[in-house]
mmCIF file of C-alpha atoms in Angstrom:
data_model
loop_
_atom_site.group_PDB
_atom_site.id
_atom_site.type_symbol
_atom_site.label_atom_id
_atom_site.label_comp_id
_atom_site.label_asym_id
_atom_site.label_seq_id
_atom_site.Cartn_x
_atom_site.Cartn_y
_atom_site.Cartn_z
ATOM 1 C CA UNK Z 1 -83.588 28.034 95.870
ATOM 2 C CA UNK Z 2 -84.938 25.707 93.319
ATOM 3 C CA UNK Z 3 -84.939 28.784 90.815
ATOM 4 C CA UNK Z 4 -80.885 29.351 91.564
ATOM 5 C CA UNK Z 5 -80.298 25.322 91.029
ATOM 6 C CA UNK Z 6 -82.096 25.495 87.813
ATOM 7 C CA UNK Z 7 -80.340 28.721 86.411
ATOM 8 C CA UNK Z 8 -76.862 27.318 87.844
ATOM 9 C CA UNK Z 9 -77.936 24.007 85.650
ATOM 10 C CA UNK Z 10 -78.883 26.091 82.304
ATOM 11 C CA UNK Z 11 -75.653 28.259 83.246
ATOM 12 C CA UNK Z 12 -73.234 24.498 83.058
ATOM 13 C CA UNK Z 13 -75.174 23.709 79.841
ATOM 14 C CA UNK Z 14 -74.560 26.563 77.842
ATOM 15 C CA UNK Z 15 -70.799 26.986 79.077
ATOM 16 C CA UNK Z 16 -70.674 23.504 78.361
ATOM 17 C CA UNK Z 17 -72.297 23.451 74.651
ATOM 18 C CA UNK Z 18 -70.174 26.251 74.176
ATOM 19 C CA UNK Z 19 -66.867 24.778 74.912
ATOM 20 C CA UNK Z 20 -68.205 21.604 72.684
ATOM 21 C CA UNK Z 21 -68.966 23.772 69.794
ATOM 22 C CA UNK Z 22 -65.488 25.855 70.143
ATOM 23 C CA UNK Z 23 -63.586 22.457 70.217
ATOM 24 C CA UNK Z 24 -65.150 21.203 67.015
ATOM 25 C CA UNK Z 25 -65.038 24.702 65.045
ATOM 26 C CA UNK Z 26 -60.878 24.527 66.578
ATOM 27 C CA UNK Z 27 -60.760 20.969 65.148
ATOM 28 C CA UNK Z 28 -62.588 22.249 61.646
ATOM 29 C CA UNK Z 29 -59.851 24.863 61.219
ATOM 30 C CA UNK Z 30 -57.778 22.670 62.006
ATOM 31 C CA UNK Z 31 -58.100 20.263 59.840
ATOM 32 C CA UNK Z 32 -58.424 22.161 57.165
ATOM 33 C CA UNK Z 33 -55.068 24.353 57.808
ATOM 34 C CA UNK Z 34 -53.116 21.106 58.171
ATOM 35 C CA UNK Z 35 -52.709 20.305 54.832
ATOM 36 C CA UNK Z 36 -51.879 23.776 53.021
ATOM 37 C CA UNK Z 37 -49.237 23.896 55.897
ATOM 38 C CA UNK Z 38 -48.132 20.536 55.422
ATOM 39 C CA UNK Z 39 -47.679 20.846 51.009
ATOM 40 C CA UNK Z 40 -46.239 24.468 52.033
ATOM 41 C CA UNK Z 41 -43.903 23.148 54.073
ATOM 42 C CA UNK Z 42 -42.921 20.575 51.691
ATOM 43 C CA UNK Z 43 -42.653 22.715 48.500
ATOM 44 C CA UNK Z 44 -40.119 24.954 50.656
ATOM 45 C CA UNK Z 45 -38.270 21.812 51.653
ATOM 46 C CA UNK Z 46 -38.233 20.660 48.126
ATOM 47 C CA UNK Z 47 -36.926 23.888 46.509
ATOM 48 C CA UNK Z 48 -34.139 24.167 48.926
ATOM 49 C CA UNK Z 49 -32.934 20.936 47.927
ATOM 50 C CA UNK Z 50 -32.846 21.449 44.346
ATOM 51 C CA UNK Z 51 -30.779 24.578 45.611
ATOM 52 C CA UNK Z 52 -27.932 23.109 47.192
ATOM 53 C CA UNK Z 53 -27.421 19.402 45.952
ATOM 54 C CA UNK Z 54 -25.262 18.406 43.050
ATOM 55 C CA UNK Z 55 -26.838 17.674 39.436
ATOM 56 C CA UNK Z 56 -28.566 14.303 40.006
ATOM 57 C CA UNK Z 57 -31.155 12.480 37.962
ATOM 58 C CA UNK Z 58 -32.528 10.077 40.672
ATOM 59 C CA UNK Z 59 -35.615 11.354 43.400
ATOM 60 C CA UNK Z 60 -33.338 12.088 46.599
ATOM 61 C CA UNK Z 61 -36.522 11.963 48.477
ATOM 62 C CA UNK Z 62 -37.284 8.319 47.964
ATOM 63 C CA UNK Z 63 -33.337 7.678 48.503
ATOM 64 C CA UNK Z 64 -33.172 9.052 51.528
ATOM 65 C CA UNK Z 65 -31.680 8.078 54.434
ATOM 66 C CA UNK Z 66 -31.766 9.026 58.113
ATOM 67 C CA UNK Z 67 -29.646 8.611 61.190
ATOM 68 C CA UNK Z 68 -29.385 9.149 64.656
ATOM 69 C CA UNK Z 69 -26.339 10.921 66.529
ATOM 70 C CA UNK Z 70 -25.072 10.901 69.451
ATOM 71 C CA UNK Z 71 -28.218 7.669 69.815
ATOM 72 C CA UNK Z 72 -28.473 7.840 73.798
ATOM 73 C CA UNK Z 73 -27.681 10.721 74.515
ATOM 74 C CA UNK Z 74 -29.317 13.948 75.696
ATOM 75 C CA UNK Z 75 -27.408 15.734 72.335
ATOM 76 C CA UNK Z 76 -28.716 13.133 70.545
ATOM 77 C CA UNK Z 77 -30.286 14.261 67.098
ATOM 78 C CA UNK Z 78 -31.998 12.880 63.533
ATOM 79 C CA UNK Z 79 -30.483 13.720 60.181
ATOM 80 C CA UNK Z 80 -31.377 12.819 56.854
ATOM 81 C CA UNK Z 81 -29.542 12.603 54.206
ATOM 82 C CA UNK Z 82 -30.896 12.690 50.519
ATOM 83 C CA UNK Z 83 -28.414 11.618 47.901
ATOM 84 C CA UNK Z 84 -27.547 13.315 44.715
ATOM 85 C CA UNK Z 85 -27.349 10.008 42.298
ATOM 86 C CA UNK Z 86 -25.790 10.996 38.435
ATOM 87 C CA UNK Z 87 -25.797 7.673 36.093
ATOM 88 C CA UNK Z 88 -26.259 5.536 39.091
ATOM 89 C CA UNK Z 89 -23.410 7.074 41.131
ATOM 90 C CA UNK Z 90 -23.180 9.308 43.995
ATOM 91 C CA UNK Z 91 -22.468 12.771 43.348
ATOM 92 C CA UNK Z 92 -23.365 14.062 46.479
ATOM 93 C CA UNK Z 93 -25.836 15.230 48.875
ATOM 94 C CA UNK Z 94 -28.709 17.202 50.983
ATOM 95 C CA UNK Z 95 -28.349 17.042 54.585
ATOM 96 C CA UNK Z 96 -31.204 18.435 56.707
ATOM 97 C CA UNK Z 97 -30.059 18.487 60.349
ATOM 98 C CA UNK Z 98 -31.037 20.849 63.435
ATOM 99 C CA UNK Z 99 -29.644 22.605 66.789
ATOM 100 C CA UNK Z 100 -30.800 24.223 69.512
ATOM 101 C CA UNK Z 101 -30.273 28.294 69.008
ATOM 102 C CA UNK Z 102 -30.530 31.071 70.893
ATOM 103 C CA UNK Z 103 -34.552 31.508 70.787
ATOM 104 C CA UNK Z 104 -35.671 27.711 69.400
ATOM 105 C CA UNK Z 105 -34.331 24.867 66.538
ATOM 106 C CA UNK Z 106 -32.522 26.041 63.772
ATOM 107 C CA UNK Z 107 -33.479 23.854 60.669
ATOM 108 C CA UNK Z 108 -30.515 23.967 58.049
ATOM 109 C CA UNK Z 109 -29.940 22.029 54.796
ATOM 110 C CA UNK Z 110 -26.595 21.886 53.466
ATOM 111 C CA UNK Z 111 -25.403 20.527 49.974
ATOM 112 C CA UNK Z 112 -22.224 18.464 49.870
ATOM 113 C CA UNK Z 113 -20.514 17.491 47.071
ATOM 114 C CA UNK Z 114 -18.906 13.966 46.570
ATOM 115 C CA UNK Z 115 -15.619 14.478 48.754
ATOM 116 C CA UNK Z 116 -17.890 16.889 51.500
ATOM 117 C CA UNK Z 117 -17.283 20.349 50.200
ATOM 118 C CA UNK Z 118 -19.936 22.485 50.754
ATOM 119 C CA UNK Z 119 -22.111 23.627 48.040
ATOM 120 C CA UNK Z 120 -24.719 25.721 49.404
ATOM 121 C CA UNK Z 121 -26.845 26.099 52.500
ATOM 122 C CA UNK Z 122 -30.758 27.139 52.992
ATOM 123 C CA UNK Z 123 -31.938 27.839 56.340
ATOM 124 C CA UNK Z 124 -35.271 26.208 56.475
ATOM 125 C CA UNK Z 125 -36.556 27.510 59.853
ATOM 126 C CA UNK Z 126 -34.819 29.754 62.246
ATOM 127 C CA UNK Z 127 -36.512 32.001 65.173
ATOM 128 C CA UNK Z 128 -33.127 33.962 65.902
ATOM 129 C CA UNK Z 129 -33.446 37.982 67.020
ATOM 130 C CA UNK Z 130 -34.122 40.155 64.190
ATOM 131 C CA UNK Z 131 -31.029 42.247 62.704
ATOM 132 C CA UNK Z 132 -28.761 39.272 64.616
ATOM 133 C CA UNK Z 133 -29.150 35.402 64.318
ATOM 134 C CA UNK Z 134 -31.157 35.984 61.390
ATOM 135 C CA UNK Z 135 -28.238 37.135 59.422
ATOM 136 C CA UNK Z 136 -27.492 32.946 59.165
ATOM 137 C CA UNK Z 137 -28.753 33.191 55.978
ATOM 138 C CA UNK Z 138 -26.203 35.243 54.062
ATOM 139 C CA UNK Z 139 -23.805 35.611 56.562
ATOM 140 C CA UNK Z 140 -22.267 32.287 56.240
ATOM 141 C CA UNK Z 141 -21.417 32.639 52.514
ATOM 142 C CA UNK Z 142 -20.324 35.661 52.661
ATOM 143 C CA UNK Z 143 -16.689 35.923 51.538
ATOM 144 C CA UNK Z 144 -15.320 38.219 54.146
ATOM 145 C CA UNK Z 145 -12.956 37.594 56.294
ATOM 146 C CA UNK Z 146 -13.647 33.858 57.580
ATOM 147 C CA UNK Z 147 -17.575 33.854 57.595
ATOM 148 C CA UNK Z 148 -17.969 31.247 54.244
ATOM 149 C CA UNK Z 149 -18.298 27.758 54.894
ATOM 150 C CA UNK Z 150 -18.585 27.245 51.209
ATOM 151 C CA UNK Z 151 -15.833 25.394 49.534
ATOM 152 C CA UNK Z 152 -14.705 24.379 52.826
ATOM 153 C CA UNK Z 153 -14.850 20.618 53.936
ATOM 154 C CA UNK Z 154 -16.016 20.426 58.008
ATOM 155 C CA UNK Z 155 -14.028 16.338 57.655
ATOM 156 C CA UNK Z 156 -10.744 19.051 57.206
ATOM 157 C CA UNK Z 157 -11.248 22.195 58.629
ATOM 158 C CA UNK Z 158 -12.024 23.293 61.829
ATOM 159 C CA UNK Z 159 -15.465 24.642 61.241
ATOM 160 C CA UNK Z 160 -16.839 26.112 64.073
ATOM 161 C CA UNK Z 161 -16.527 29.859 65.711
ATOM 162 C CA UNK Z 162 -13.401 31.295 66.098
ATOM 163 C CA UNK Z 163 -14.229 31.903 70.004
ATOM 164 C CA UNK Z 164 -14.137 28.174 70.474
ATOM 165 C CA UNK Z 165 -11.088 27.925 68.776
ATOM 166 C CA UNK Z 166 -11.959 27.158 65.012
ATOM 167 C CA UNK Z 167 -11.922 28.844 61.591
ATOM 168 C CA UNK Z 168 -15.037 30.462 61.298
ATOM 169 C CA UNK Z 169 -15.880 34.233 61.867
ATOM 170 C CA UNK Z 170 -19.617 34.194 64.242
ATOM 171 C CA UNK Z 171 -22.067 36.399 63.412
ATOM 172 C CA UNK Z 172 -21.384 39.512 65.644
ATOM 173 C CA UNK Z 173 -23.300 39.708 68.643
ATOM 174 C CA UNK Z 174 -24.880 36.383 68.093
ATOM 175 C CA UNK Z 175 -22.519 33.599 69.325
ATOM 176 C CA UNK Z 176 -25.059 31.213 70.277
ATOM 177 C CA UNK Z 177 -26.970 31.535 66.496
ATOM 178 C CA UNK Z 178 -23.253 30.881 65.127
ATOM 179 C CA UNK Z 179 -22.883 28.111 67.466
ATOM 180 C CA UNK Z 180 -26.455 26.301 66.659
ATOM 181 C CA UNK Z 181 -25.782 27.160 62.802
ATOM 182 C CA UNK Z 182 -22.401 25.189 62.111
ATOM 183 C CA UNK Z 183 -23.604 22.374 65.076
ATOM 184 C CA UNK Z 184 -25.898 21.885 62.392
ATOM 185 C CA UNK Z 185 -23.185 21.850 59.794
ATOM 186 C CA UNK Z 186 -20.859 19.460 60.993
ATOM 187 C CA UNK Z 187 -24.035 17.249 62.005
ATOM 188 C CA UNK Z 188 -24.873 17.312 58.451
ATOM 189 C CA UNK Z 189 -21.225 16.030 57.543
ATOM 190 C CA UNK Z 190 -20.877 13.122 59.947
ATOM 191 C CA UNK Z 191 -24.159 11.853 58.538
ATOM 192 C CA UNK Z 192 -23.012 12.474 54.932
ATOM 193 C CA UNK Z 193 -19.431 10.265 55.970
ATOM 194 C CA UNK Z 194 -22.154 7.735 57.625
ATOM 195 C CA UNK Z 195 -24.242 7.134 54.936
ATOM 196 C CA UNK Z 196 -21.169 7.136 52.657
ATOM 197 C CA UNK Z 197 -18.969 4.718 55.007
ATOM 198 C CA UNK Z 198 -22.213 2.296 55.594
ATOM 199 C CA UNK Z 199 -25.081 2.749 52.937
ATOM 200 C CA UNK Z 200 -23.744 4.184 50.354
ATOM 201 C CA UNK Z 201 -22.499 0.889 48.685
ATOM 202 C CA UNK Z 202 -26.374 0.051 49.085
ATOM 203 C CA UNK Z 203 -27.652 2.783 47.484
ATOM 204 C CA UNK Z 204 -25.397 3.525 44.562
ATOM 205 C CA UNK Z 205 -26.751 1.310 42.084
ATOM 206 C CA UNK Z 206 -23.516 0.195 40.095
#
């Protein structure tokens, strides 16, 4: 009996020296993933900004300028805005904002120019079904039919999907991607006509 206690007792020792050791080596990799993940993260954030704002000589990043929708509610989301300043004055904008899609968040940034037109998109992160959703990357500027929502100002046109009654042409077979996508869109806009109606005055440096 006294032989089964002890190997029991050696038996909870190891398992638990094991599990000890397994947490720290987890915690190792860990910490040293992080940061590559973090700075890769960051440069792909950076370079889509570059990509879609207007010509600016100011650091949009330090500008920046976030917002809440919808505050309170269970659609409520965070935006940020980072201005395009040229001589002092706005010339526009980046405006990161993110929906709910078919499979998880769809991460967008959108450029805007002063009066809202869009000037380019980047989808930063997206986890739509291959051959489908994932077509929100080109399929949105594409100039056929009524897919391109560039040029196009969401404070004057209807831009959403044509199945909900707007101006926009979904991506076939993937309604709820389309959906997600210009939720995203006009989420960028109402911050961009927030921080323009309330901050901008701030942050344009006459």
């Amino acid at each position: 009996m006294k032989k089964l206690e002890s190997t029991f007792r050696n038996m909870v020792i190891s398992l638990g020296s094991i599990t000890i050791v397994a947490a720290l080596l987890l915690a190792w990799v860990n910490g040293v993933t992080e940061e590559p993940i973090r700075q890769a993260e960051a440069d792909v954030q950076n370079k889509a900004l570059e990509e879609v704002m207007p010509e600016h000589d100011n650091n949009p990043l330090d500008d920046s300028f976030s917002t809440v929708l919808n505050a309170g509610k269970a659609d409520s989301v965070r935006v940020t805005v980072y201005p395009a300043l040229k001589g002092g004055k706005l010339a526009g904008a980046a405006v990161e904002a993110s929906a709910q899609g078919f499979a998880d968040k769809v991460v967008v940034v959108y450029g805007f120019d002063l009066d809202g037109k869009v000037r380019n998109y980047s989808v930063l992160k997206q986890s739509e079904t291959p051959g489908l959703g994932t077509k929100m990357a080109d399929w949105f500027r594409d100039p056929s039919g009524h897919r391109s929502v560039i040029g196009r100002n969401p404070g004057t046109e209807n831009l959403t999907v044509s199945k909900d009654g707007g101006d926009v042409d979904a991506i076939t077979a993937a309604t709820i991607s389309s959906r997600a996508f210009l939720k995203t869109l006009n989420d960028a806009f109402a911050a961009y006509k927030e921080f323009k109606d309330k901050e901008g005055k701030e942050a344009v440096h006459e």
